[in-house]
Amino acid sequence: MFDIQNIRKDFPILQTKAHGKPLIYVDNAASTQKPQQVIDAVSDLYQNSYANIHRGVHYLSQKSTALYESARETVQKFIHAGSVKEIIFVRGATEAVNLVANSYLAPILGAGDEILISEMEHHSNIIPWQMLAERKKAQLKIIPLLENGELDLTLLPKLLTERVKLVAVTHMSNSLGTINNVSSIIEQAHARNIPVLIDGAQSIAHFPIDVQALDCDFFVFSGHKIYAPSGIGALYAREEHLKSMRPYQGGGDMILNVSFEKTEFNEIPYKFEAGTPNIEGAIGLASALNYISAVGLSVIVQYEQELLAYATEKFETVAGLRLIGTAPNKGSVISFVLEGVHPHDIGTIMDMEGIAVRTGHHCTQPIMDHYNIPATTRVSLCFYNTKAEIDEITSAIHKVKELMG
Ligand code: PMP
């Protein structure tokens, strides 16, 4: 069912040597590597089909337009959206959150209103709301974290006041690995007519997504976290919301008619895609989603959960190592601190062993504040990683301990 050696062959960069050692790439929560299929799709576009989209009657423009629009359909199917009109291509999760903040929430948010987020959000799902709240004299409210890295959802009924105009929470934490019970959050918010945005930047690559089953209002993700190029991502939004939202960026392609007196906007989704989009990115994204579908997300989930359990068990045996984020329902992200050693030193020593881990606050400073730590070392695994690599990482942690006394 799952031939790891064949999978690894699909990712040419995994053959790289780093400082003379075979590369062990476990920085997948930051960005993932690309399979040959994606590299070929982008290269093939440039070699055979590239032109600007939508506006041309000529052969190549029609060809690239068809590929771009078929990529939208691939995204729609991958997250099971009801219509292609509900898929907006954006730069990534960050741009999608900013779009919702400015086009959806800004016009309806008043002084004293509230936006509910959580303590485990990535800065991308904090700052756009904070900036908007400041502008509108509204308030940011926070669902707090429990010690094990879960959200304290017992407080949700109290936090969902009639002042809350939107809930924005992550599906899976990039720092802690926690998978949130977003279905329950959505259900409780909807019972009070409050819309919900789900940050799927991490979840998209690690388990199947069905936006209709989730019943979320908005879902955002970035292509580069799911083996696709960077600079492309998607916003899913319900058609009813998109129809009433005003675009926040103006430019070419998002219009039907322009005069100096008045502009008539294009229909959805185009009215939210001002300017020449990332054509090659969208086509690369479709290729990545097709690749993942062919491998099978259910097989990927199973394999990654095995890796997570194996790594957790191995790391727990290291004296002085403390796991940050031990929720029962986790994706394959393991953050830890090592007594007496700064994460930056761990990262540097690991790098000399060819191991790419990430150290720092992972754009989640409120989580670091919660645990009263400056940073963690994060091993984020995906389906091209192996148990043998986890053994190497465990040995490297022991080496760090020896070197740092
Ligand atoms: N949310 C989460 C949970 C993330 O992990 C990330 C990326 N680290 C983002 C949002 C932002 O994604 P991007 O930088 O691709 O826009």
Short mmCIF file of C-alpha atoms and ligand atoms in Angstrom, two decimals:
data_model
loop_
_atom_site.label_atom_id
_atom_site.label_comp_id
_atom_site.label_asym_id
_atom_site.label_seq_id
_atom_site.Cartn_x
_atom_site.Cartn_y
_atom_site.Cartn_z
CA MET A 1 0.00 0.00 0.00
CA PHE A 2 2.72 2.44 0.96
CA ASP A 3 6.21 2.00 -0.46
CA ILE A 4 8.28 4.60 1.34
CA GLN A 5 11.35 4.11 -0.87
CA ASN A 6 9.28 4.79 -3.98
CA ILE A 7 7.71 7.83 -2.33
CA ARG A 8 11.16 9.19 -1.45
CA LYS A 9 12.30 8.76 -5.05
CA ASP A 10 9.54 11.18 -6.08
CA PHE A 11 11.25 13.97 -4.10
CA PRO A 12 14.64 14.65 -5.74
CA ILE A 13 15.82 17.06 -3.03
CA LEU A 14 15.76 14.26 -0.46
CA GLN A 15 18.95 12.93 -2.11
CA THR A 16 20.79 16.13 -1.14
CA LYS A 17 23.71 16.00 1.27
CA ALA A 18 23.83 18.72 3.93
CA HIS A 19 27.34 19.34 5.32
CA GLY A 20 28.35 16.03 3.74
CA LYS A 21 25.63 14.07 5.58
CA PRO A 22 22.47 12.63 4.01
CA LEU A 23 19.74 15.23 4.42
CA ILE A 24 17.08 14.54 7.04
CA TYR A 25 14.37 17.08 6.33
CA VAL A 26 11.95 17.47 9.24
CA ASP A 27 10.93 21.10 8.79
CA ASN A 28 7.74 20.21 6.98
CA ALA A 29 5.47 22.42 9.09
CA ALA A 30 7.44 25.42 7.75
CA SER A 31 7.38 24.22 4.16
CA THR A 32 7.35 20.91 2.32
CA GLN A 33 9.57 19.63 -0.48
CA LYS A 34 8.21 19.13 -3.99
CA PRO A 35 7.73 15.87 -5.89
CA GLN A 36 9.02 15.50 -9.45
CA GLN A 37 5.38 15.55 -10.63
CA VAL A 38 4.98 19.15 -9.39
CA ILE A 39 8.36 20.21 -10.77
CA ASP A 40 7.38 18.69 -14.13
CA ALA A 41 3.94 20.33 -14.15
CA VAL A 42 5.45 23.80 -13.68
CA SER A 43 8.25 23.15 -16.14
CA ASP A 44 5.81 21.71 -18.70
CA LEU A 45 3.65 24.84 -18.43
CA TYR A 46 6.65 27.05 -19.22
CA GLN A 47 7.73 24.81 -22.07
CA ASN A 48 4.38 24.22 -23.72
CA SER A 49 1.45 26.26 -22.46
CA TYR A 50 2.44 29.52 -20.78
CA ALA A 51 0.70 32.83 -21.49
CA ASN A 52 -1.33 35.30 -19.45
CA ILE A 53 -4.81 33.98 -18.67
CA HIS A 54 -8.40 35.10 -19.24
CA ARG A 55 -7.80 38.01 -21.59
CA GLY A 56 -6.35 36.38 -24.67
CA VAL A 57 -8.08 34.81 -27.63
CA HIS A 58 -4.86 33.21 -28.82
CA TYR A 59 -3.96 29.53 -28.54
CA LEU A 60 -1.55 29.70 -25.58
CA SER A 61 -3.72 32.04 -23.54
CA GLN A 62 -6.66 29.69 -23.95
CA LYS A 63 -4.49 26.74 -23.00
CA SER A 64 -3.10 28.32 -19.83
CA THR A 65 -6.55 29.66 -18.89
CA ALA A 66 -7.98 26.15 -19.16
CA LEU A 67 -5.17 24.77 -16.97
CA TYR A 68 -5.61 27.54 -14.39
CA GLU A 69 -9.37 27.06 -14.19
CA SER A 70 -9.01 23.30 -14.03
CA ALA A 71 -6.62 23.83 -11.09
CA ARG A 72 -9.45 25.68 -9.33
CA GLU A 73 -11.65 22.64 -9.88
CA THR A 74 -8.95 20.37 -8.44
CA VAL A 75 -8.82 22.52 -5.29
CA GLN A 76 -12.61 22.51 -5.07
CA LYS A 77 -12.72 18.71 -5.24
CA PHE A 78 -9.77 18.27 -2.84
CA ILE A 79 -11.52 20.17 -0.04
CA HIS A 80 -14.99 19.15 -1.22
CA ALA A 81 -16.35 22.66 -1.74
CA GLY A 82 -19.81 22.91 -3.29
CA SER A 83 -18.76 25.09 -6.23
CA VAL A 84 -15.64 26.34 -8.05
CA LYS A 85 -16.99 29.84 -7.45
CA GLU A 86 -16.12 29.37 -3.79
CA ILE A 87 -12.38 28.95 -4.47
CA ILE A 88 -10.24 32.10 -4.59
CA PHE A 89 -6.59 31.76 -5.48
CA VAL A 90 -4.40 33.81 -3.13
CA ARG A 91 -0.72 33.97 -2.15
CA GLY A 92 -1.31 31.70 0.83
CA ALA A 93 -3.05 31.36 4.17
CA THR A 94 -1.82 34.79 5.28
CA GLU A 95 -3.29 36.60 2.31
CA ALA A 96 -6.55 34.67 2.66
CA VAL A 97 -6.96 35.75 6.30
CA ASN A 98 -6.22 39.36 5.32
CA LEU A 99 -8.80 39.12 2.54
CA VAL A 100 -11.50 37.90 4.93
CA ALA A 101 -10.55 40.54 7.52
CA ASN A 102 -10.78 43.37 5.01
CA SER A 103 -13.53 42.24 2.66
CA TYR A 104 -15.84 40.34 4.98
CA LEU A 105 -15.33 41.54 8.54
CA ALA A 106 -14.27 45.19 8.19
CA PRO A 107 -17.62 46.41 6.84
CA ILE A 108 -19.66 44.70 9.60
CA LEU A 109 -17.36 45.15 12.60
CA GLY A 110 -18.26 48.01 14.91
CA ALA A 111 -16.82 49.60 18.05
CA GLY A 112 -17.12 47.22 21.00
CA ASP A 113 -17.57 44.15 18.80
CA GLU A 114 -15.37 41.10 19.34
CA ILE A 115 -13.30 38.71 17.22
CA LEU A 116 -12.68 35.36 18.88
CA ILE A 117 -9.40 33.57 18.17
CA SER A 118 -7.31 31.15 20.25
CA GLU A 119 -4.08 31.25 22.20
CA MET A 120 -2.46 28.77 19.80
CA GLU A 121 -2.88 30.79 16.60
CA HIS A 122 -0.07 31.45 14.14
CA HIS A 123 0.75 35.17 13.89
CA SER A 124 -1.00 35.12 10.48
CA ASN A 125 -4.28 34.36 12.24
CA ILE A 126 -3.70 36.99 14.95
CA ILE A 127 -2.26 40.13 13.42
CA PRO A 128 -4.81 40.77 10.62
CA TRP A 129 -7.58 40.60 13.25
CA GLN A 130 -5.61 42.72 15.70
CA MET A 131 -5.00 45.39 13.05
CA LEU A 132 -8.68 45.40 12.14
CA ALA A 133 -9.79 45.48 15.79
CA GLU A 134 -7.56 48.52 16.39
CA ARG A 135 -9.00 50.28 13.36
CA LYS A 136 -12.58 49.61 14.44
CA LYS A 137 -12.13 49.92 18.22
CA ALA A 138 -13.21 46.29 18.50
CA GLN A 139 -11.68 43.67 20.76
CA LEU A 140 -9.75 40.47 20.28
CA LYS A 141 -10.92 37.68 22.60
CA ILE A 142 -8.90 34.53 23.21
CA ILE A 143 -9.80 30.87 23.80
CA PRO A 144 -7.08 29.85 26.29
CA LEU A 145 -4.69 26.92 26.14
CA LEU A 146 -4.57 24.06 28.60
CA GLU A 147 -1.20 22.75 29.82
CA ASN A 148 -1.23 19.76 27.43
CA GLY A 149 -1.69 22.03 24.40
CA GLU A 150 -5.41 21.60 23.91
CA LEU A 151 -7.82 24.53 23.85
CA ASP A 152 -10.03 24.97 26.89
CA LEU A 153 -13.29 24.60 25.03
CA THR A 154 -15.31 24.49 28.25
CA LEU A 155 -15.02 28.29 28.18
CA LEU A 156 -16.43 28.57 24.66
CA PRO A 157 -20.13 29.06 25.59
CA LYS A 158 -19.12 32.05 27.74
CA LEU A 159 -16.78 33.50 25.12
CA LEU A 160 -19.37 33.31 22.33
CA THR A 161 -21.19 36.50 23.28
CA GLU A 162 -23.55 38.38 20.98
CA ARG A 163 -20.67 40.83 20.41
CA VAL A 164 -18.59 38.19 18.58
CA LYS A 165 -18.70 38.81 14.83
CA LEU A 166 -16.29 36.05 13.76
CA VAL A 167 -14.42 33.08 15.20
CA ALA A 168 -11.02 32.30 13.62
CA VAL A 169 -9.18 29.19 14.79
CA THR A 170 -6.52 26.85 13.54
CA HIS A 171 -7.40 23.32 12.57
CA MET A 172 -3.96 22.04 13.59
CA SER A 173 -1.27 23.91 15.52
CA ASN A 174 2.06 24.36 13.74
CA SER A 175 3.89 24.55 17.10
CA LEU A 176 2.09 21.98 19.24
CA GLY A 177 0.63 19.61 16.68
CA THR A 178 -2.77 19.80 18.43
CA ILE A 179 -5.72 18.99 16.19
CA ASN A 180 -8.62 21.10 17.38
CA ASN A 181 -12.20 19.93 17.58
CA VAL A 182 -13.25 22.54 15.03
CA SER A 183 -16.56 20.81 14.30
CA SER A 184 -17.68 21.47 17.85
CA ILE A 185 -16.45 25.10 17.69
CA ILE A 186 -18.31 25.64 14.40
CA GLU A 187 -21.48 24.04 15.72
CA GLN A 188 -21.51 26.18 18.87
CA ALA A 189 -20.70 29.38 16.95
CA HIS A 190 -23.36 28.70 14.32
CA ALA A 191 -25.96 28.08 17.01
CA ARG A 192 -25.41 31.79 17.79
CA ASN A 193 -25.21 32.82 14.10
CA ILE A 194 -21.48 33.53 14.31
CA PRO A 195 -19.41 32.63 11.22
CA VAL A 196 -16.16 30.66 11.56
CA LEU A 197 -12.85 30.80 9.68
CA ILE A 198 -10.65 27.70 9.85
CA ASP A 199 -6.91 28.09 9.36
CA GLY A 200 -6.05 24.93 7.46
CA ALA A 201 -2.41 25.83 6.76
CA GLN A 202 -1.25 22.71 8.63
CA SER A 203 -4.25 20.40 8.42
CA ILE A 204 -4.45 20.47 4.61
CA ALA A 205 -1.45 18.13 4.17
CA HIS A 206 -2.18 15.78 7.03
CA PHE A 207 -5.79 14.70 6.90
CA PRO A 208 -8.72 14.81 4.48
CA ILE A 209 -10.66 18.08 4.43
CA ASP A 210 -14.36 18.39 3.67
CA VAL A 211 -15.45 22.00 4.04
CA GLN A 212 -19.11 21.09 3.58
CA ALA A 213 -19.02 18.45 6.30
CA LEU A 214 -17.12 20.87 8.55
CA ASP A 215 -19.73 23.49 7.71
CA CYS A 216 -17.15 26.29 8.09
CA ASP A 217 -17.71 29.70 6.51
CA PHE A 218 -14.08 30.21 5.46
CA PHE A 219 -11.14 27.81 5.11
CA VAL A 220 -7.63 29.00 4.23
CA PHE A 221 -4.46 27.16 3.23
CA SER A 222 -1.08 27.57 1.53
CA GLY A 223 0.18 25.42 -1.32
CA HIS A 224 3.76 25.24 -0.10
CA LYS A 225 2.71 23.24 2.97
CA ILE A 226 1.22 20.55 0.73
CA TYR A 227 4.13 19.86 -1.65
CA ALA A 228 3.16 22.66 -4.06
CA PRO A 229 5.02 25.87 -4.97
CA SER A 230 5.13 28.83 -2.60
CA GLY A 231 3.20 32.00 -3.37
CA ILE A 232 -0.04 30.16 -4.07
CA GLY A 233 -2.86 29.12 -1.77
CA ALA A 234 -6.60 29.19 -1.60
CA LEU A 235 -9.44 30.76 0.27
CA TYR A 236 -12.64 28.77 0.43
CA ALA A 237 -15.62 30.93 1.32
CA ARG A 238 -19.31 30.20 1.11
CA GLU A 239 -20.89 31.63 -2.00
CA GLU A 240 -23.41 33.65 0.04
CA HIS A 241 -20.52 35.45 1.82
CA LEU A 242 -18.50 36.02 -1.35
CA LYS A 243 -21.47 37.54 -3.13
CA SER A 244 -21.94 40.17 -0.46
CA MET A 245 -18.22 40.88 0.07
CA ARG A 246 -16.50 43.83 -1.58
CA PRO A 247 -13.07 43.19 -3.06
CA TYR A 248 -10.24 44.85 -1.10
CA GLN A 249 -7.77 44.84 -3.96
CA GLY A 250 -8.56 46.49 -7.27
CA GLY A 251 -6.90 45.92 -10.61
CA GLY A 252 -7.12 44.03 -13.86
CA ASP A 253 -9.23 40.89 -14.28
CA MET A 254 -11.53 41.62 -11.34
CA ILE A 255 -13.79 43.92 -13.36
CA LEU A 256 -16.55 43.77 -15.97
CA ASN A 257 -16.57 47.45 -16.92
CA VAL A 258 -14.43 50.40 -15.98
CA SER A 259 -14.94 54.11 -16.50
CA PHE A 260 -13.59 57.00 -14.49
CA GLU A 261 -17.02 57.40 -12.94
CA LYS A 262 -17.70 53.80 -11.96
CA THR A 263 -16.35 50.27 -11.97
CA GLU A 264 -18.53 47.20 -12.23
CA PHE A 265 -16.87 44.22 -10.55
CA ASN A 266 -16.51 40.82 -12.15
CA GLU A 267 -18.48 37.87 -10.77
CA ILE A 268 -17.13 35.54 -8.09
CA PRO A 269 -14.48 34.20 -7.76
CA TYR A 270 -12.76 36.59 -10.19
CA LYS A 271 -13.64 39.80 -8.37
CA PHE A 272 -11.22 38.74 -5.61
CA GLU A 273 -8.30 37.95 -7.94
CA ALA A 274 -7.01 41.35 -9.00
CA GLY A 275 -4.04 41.39 -11.37
CA THR A 276 -2.18 38.59 -13.11
CA PRO A 277 -2.28 35.68 -10.68
CA ASN A 278 0.33 33.05 -9.88
CA ILE A 279 -0.58 30.91 -12.89
CA GLU A 280 2.30 28.46 -12.52
CA GLY A 281 1.62 28.25 -8.78
CA ALA A 282 -2.01 27.27 -9.30
CA ILE A 283 -1.02 24.62 -11.83
CA GLY A 284 1.72 23.33 -9.51
CA LEU A 285 -0.81 23.24 -6.68
CA ALA A 286 -3.25 21.16 -8.71
CA SER A 287 -0.45 18.77 -9.57
CA ALA A 288 0.49 18.43 -5.87
CA LEU A 289 -3.13 17.80 -4.84
CA ASN A 290 -3.47 15.16 -7.56
CA TYR A 291 -0.24 13.56 -6.36
CA ILE A 292 -1.45 13.46 -2.74
CA SER A 293 -4.82 12.07 -3.83
CA ALA A 294 -3.05 9.32 -5.76
CA VAL A 295 -0.94 8.35 -2.71
CA GLY A 296 -4.10 8.61 -0.61
CA LEU A 297 -4.57 10.83 2.43
CA SER A 298 -5.96 7.99 4.51
CA VAL A 299 -2.72 6.03 4.00
CA ILE A 300 -0.70 9.18 4.71
CA VAL A 301 -2.57 9.80 7.97
CA GLN A 302 -1.95 6.25 9.13
CA TYR A 303 1.77 6.35 8.30
CA GLU A 304 2.32 9.80 9.84
CA GLN A 305 0.54 8.76 13.03
CA GLU A 306 2.89 5.77 13.25
CA LEU A 307 5.88 8.10 12.82
CA LEU A 308 4.49 10.46 15.46
CA ALA A 309 3.99 7.66 17.99
CA TYR A 310 7.48 6.28 17.28
CA ALA A 311 9.20 9.66 17.60
CA THR A 312 7.26 10.60 20.74
CA GLU A 313 8.28 7.34 22.40
CA LYS A 314 11.94 7.79 21.40
CA PHE A 315 12.17 11.43 22.48
CA GLU A 316 10.45 10.72 25.81
CA THR A 317 13.35 8.45 26.78
CA VAL A 318 15.85 11.35 26.58
CA ALA A 319 16.54 12.65 30.10
CA GLY A 320 15.94 16.40 30.42
CA LEU A 321 13.78 16.57 27.30
CA ARG A 322 10.31 18.04 27.76
CA LEU A 323 7.68 17.77 25.08
CA ILE A 324 5.67 20.95 24.47
CA GLY A 325 2.23 19.89 23.25
CA THR A 326 0.96 16.51 24.38
CA ALA A 327 -2.69 16.66 23.31
CA PRO A 328 -4.23 13.24 22.68
CA ASN A 329 -5.25 14.25 19.16
CA LYS A 330 -2.12 15.46 17.35
CA GLY A 331 -0.67 15.73 13.88
CA SER A 332 2.97 14.80 13.24
CA VAL A 333 4.60 17.82 14.91
CA ILE A 334 6.86 17.40 17.93
CA SER A 335 8.11 20.45 19.80
CA PHE A 336 10.49 20.08 22.72
CA VAL A 337 12.87 21.88 25.03
CA LEU A 338 16.05 20.38 26.41
CA GLU A 339 17.09 21.32 29.91
CA GLY A 340 20.03 23.75 29.96
CA VAL A 341 20.39 23.99 26.16
CA HIS A 342 19.09 26.83 24.01
CA PRO A 343 17.06 25.59 21.03
CA HIS A 344 19.27 27.62 18.71
CA ASP A 345 22.30 25.54 19.76
CA ILE A 346 20.30 22.35 19.21
CA GLY A 347 19.38 23.52 15.70
CA THR A 348 22.98 24.42 14.86
CA ILE A 349 24.41 21.11 16.07
CA MET A 350 21.65 19.15 14.33
CA ASP A 351 22.35 21.04 11.11
CA MET A 352 25.94 19.79 11.17
CA GLU A 353 24.45 16.27 11.24
CA GLY A 354 22.43 17.04 8.10
CA ILE A 355 19.18 17.37 10.09
CA ALA A 356 16.85 20.24 9.19
CA VAL A 357 14.77 21.06 12.28
CA ARG A 358 13.28 24.44 13.08
CA THR A 359 14.06 26.30 16.27
CA GLY A 360 12.37 29.47 17.46
CA HIS A 361 8.90 30.65 18.30
CA HIS A 362 7.43 29.32 15.02
CA CYS A 363 5.37 32.53 14.59
CA THR A 364 3.39 31.59 17.70
CA GLN A 365 4.85 33.86 20.38
CA PRO A 366 1.71 33.68 22.59
CA ILE A 367 2.28 29.90 22.88
CA MET A 368 5.88 30.50 23.99
CA ASP A 369 4.62 33.03 26.56
CA HIS A 370 2.08 30.50 27.82
CA TYR A 371 4.81 27.95 28.52
CA ASN A 372 7.23 30.65 29.64
CA ILE A 373 9.91 29.57 27.16
CA PRO A 374 11.68 31.61 24.48
CA ALA A 375 11.57 28.94 21.80
CA THR A 376 11.28 25.23 21.05
CA THR A 377 12.99 22.79 18.74
CA ARG A 378 10.40 21.46 16.32
CA VAL A 379 10.55 18.19 14.42
CA SER A 380 7.69 18.19 11.92
CA LEU A 381 7.31 14.92 10.09
CA CYS A 382 5.51 14.03 6.91
CA PHE A 383 4.95 10.95 4.80
CA TYR A 384 8.42 10.94 3.19
CA ASN A 385 10.14 10.69 6.58
CA THR A 386 11.17 7.36 8.08
CA LYS A 387 11.68 5.66 11.43
CA ALA A 388 15.39 5.38 10.57
CA GLU A 389 15.51 9.18 10.33
CA ILE A 390 13.84 9.46 13.74
CA ASP A 391 16.56 7.16 15.15
CA GLU A 392 19.20 9.51 13.66
CA ILE A 393 17.47 12.53 15.17
CA THR A 394 17.33 10.83 18.59
CA SER A 395 21.08 10.08 18.40
CA ALA A 396 21.72 13.69 17.42
CA ILE A 397 19.78 14.90 20.49
CA HIS A 398 22.05 12.72 22.66
CA LYS A 399 25.06 14.20 20.88
CA VAL A 400 23.77 17.73 21.63
CA LYS A 401 23.53 16.78 25.30
CA GLU A 402 27.12 15.47 25.35
CA LEU A 403 28.50 18.52 23.56
CA MET A 404 26.58 21.05 25.66
CA GLY A 405 27.44 19.30 28.89
N1 PMP B 1 -1.27 29.27 9.94
C1 PMP B 1 -0.52 28.25 10.32
C2 PMP B 1 -1.06 27.28 11.35
C3 PMP B 1 0.76 28.06 9.78
O1 PMP B 1 1.50 27.03 10.17
C4 PMP B 1 1.23 28.99 8.82
C5 PMP B 1 2.62 28.87 8.22
N2 PMP B 1 3.62 28.50 9.12
C6 PMP B 1 0.39 30.04 8.44
C7 PMP B 1 -0.85 30.15 9.02
C8 PMP B 1 0.80 31.05 7.43
O2 PMP B 1 1.04 30.46 6.20
P1 PMP B 1 1.74 31.27 5.01
O3 PMP B 1 2.97 31.89 5.59
O4 PMP B 1 2.02 30.24 3.99
O5 PMP B 1 0.76 32.29 4.55
#
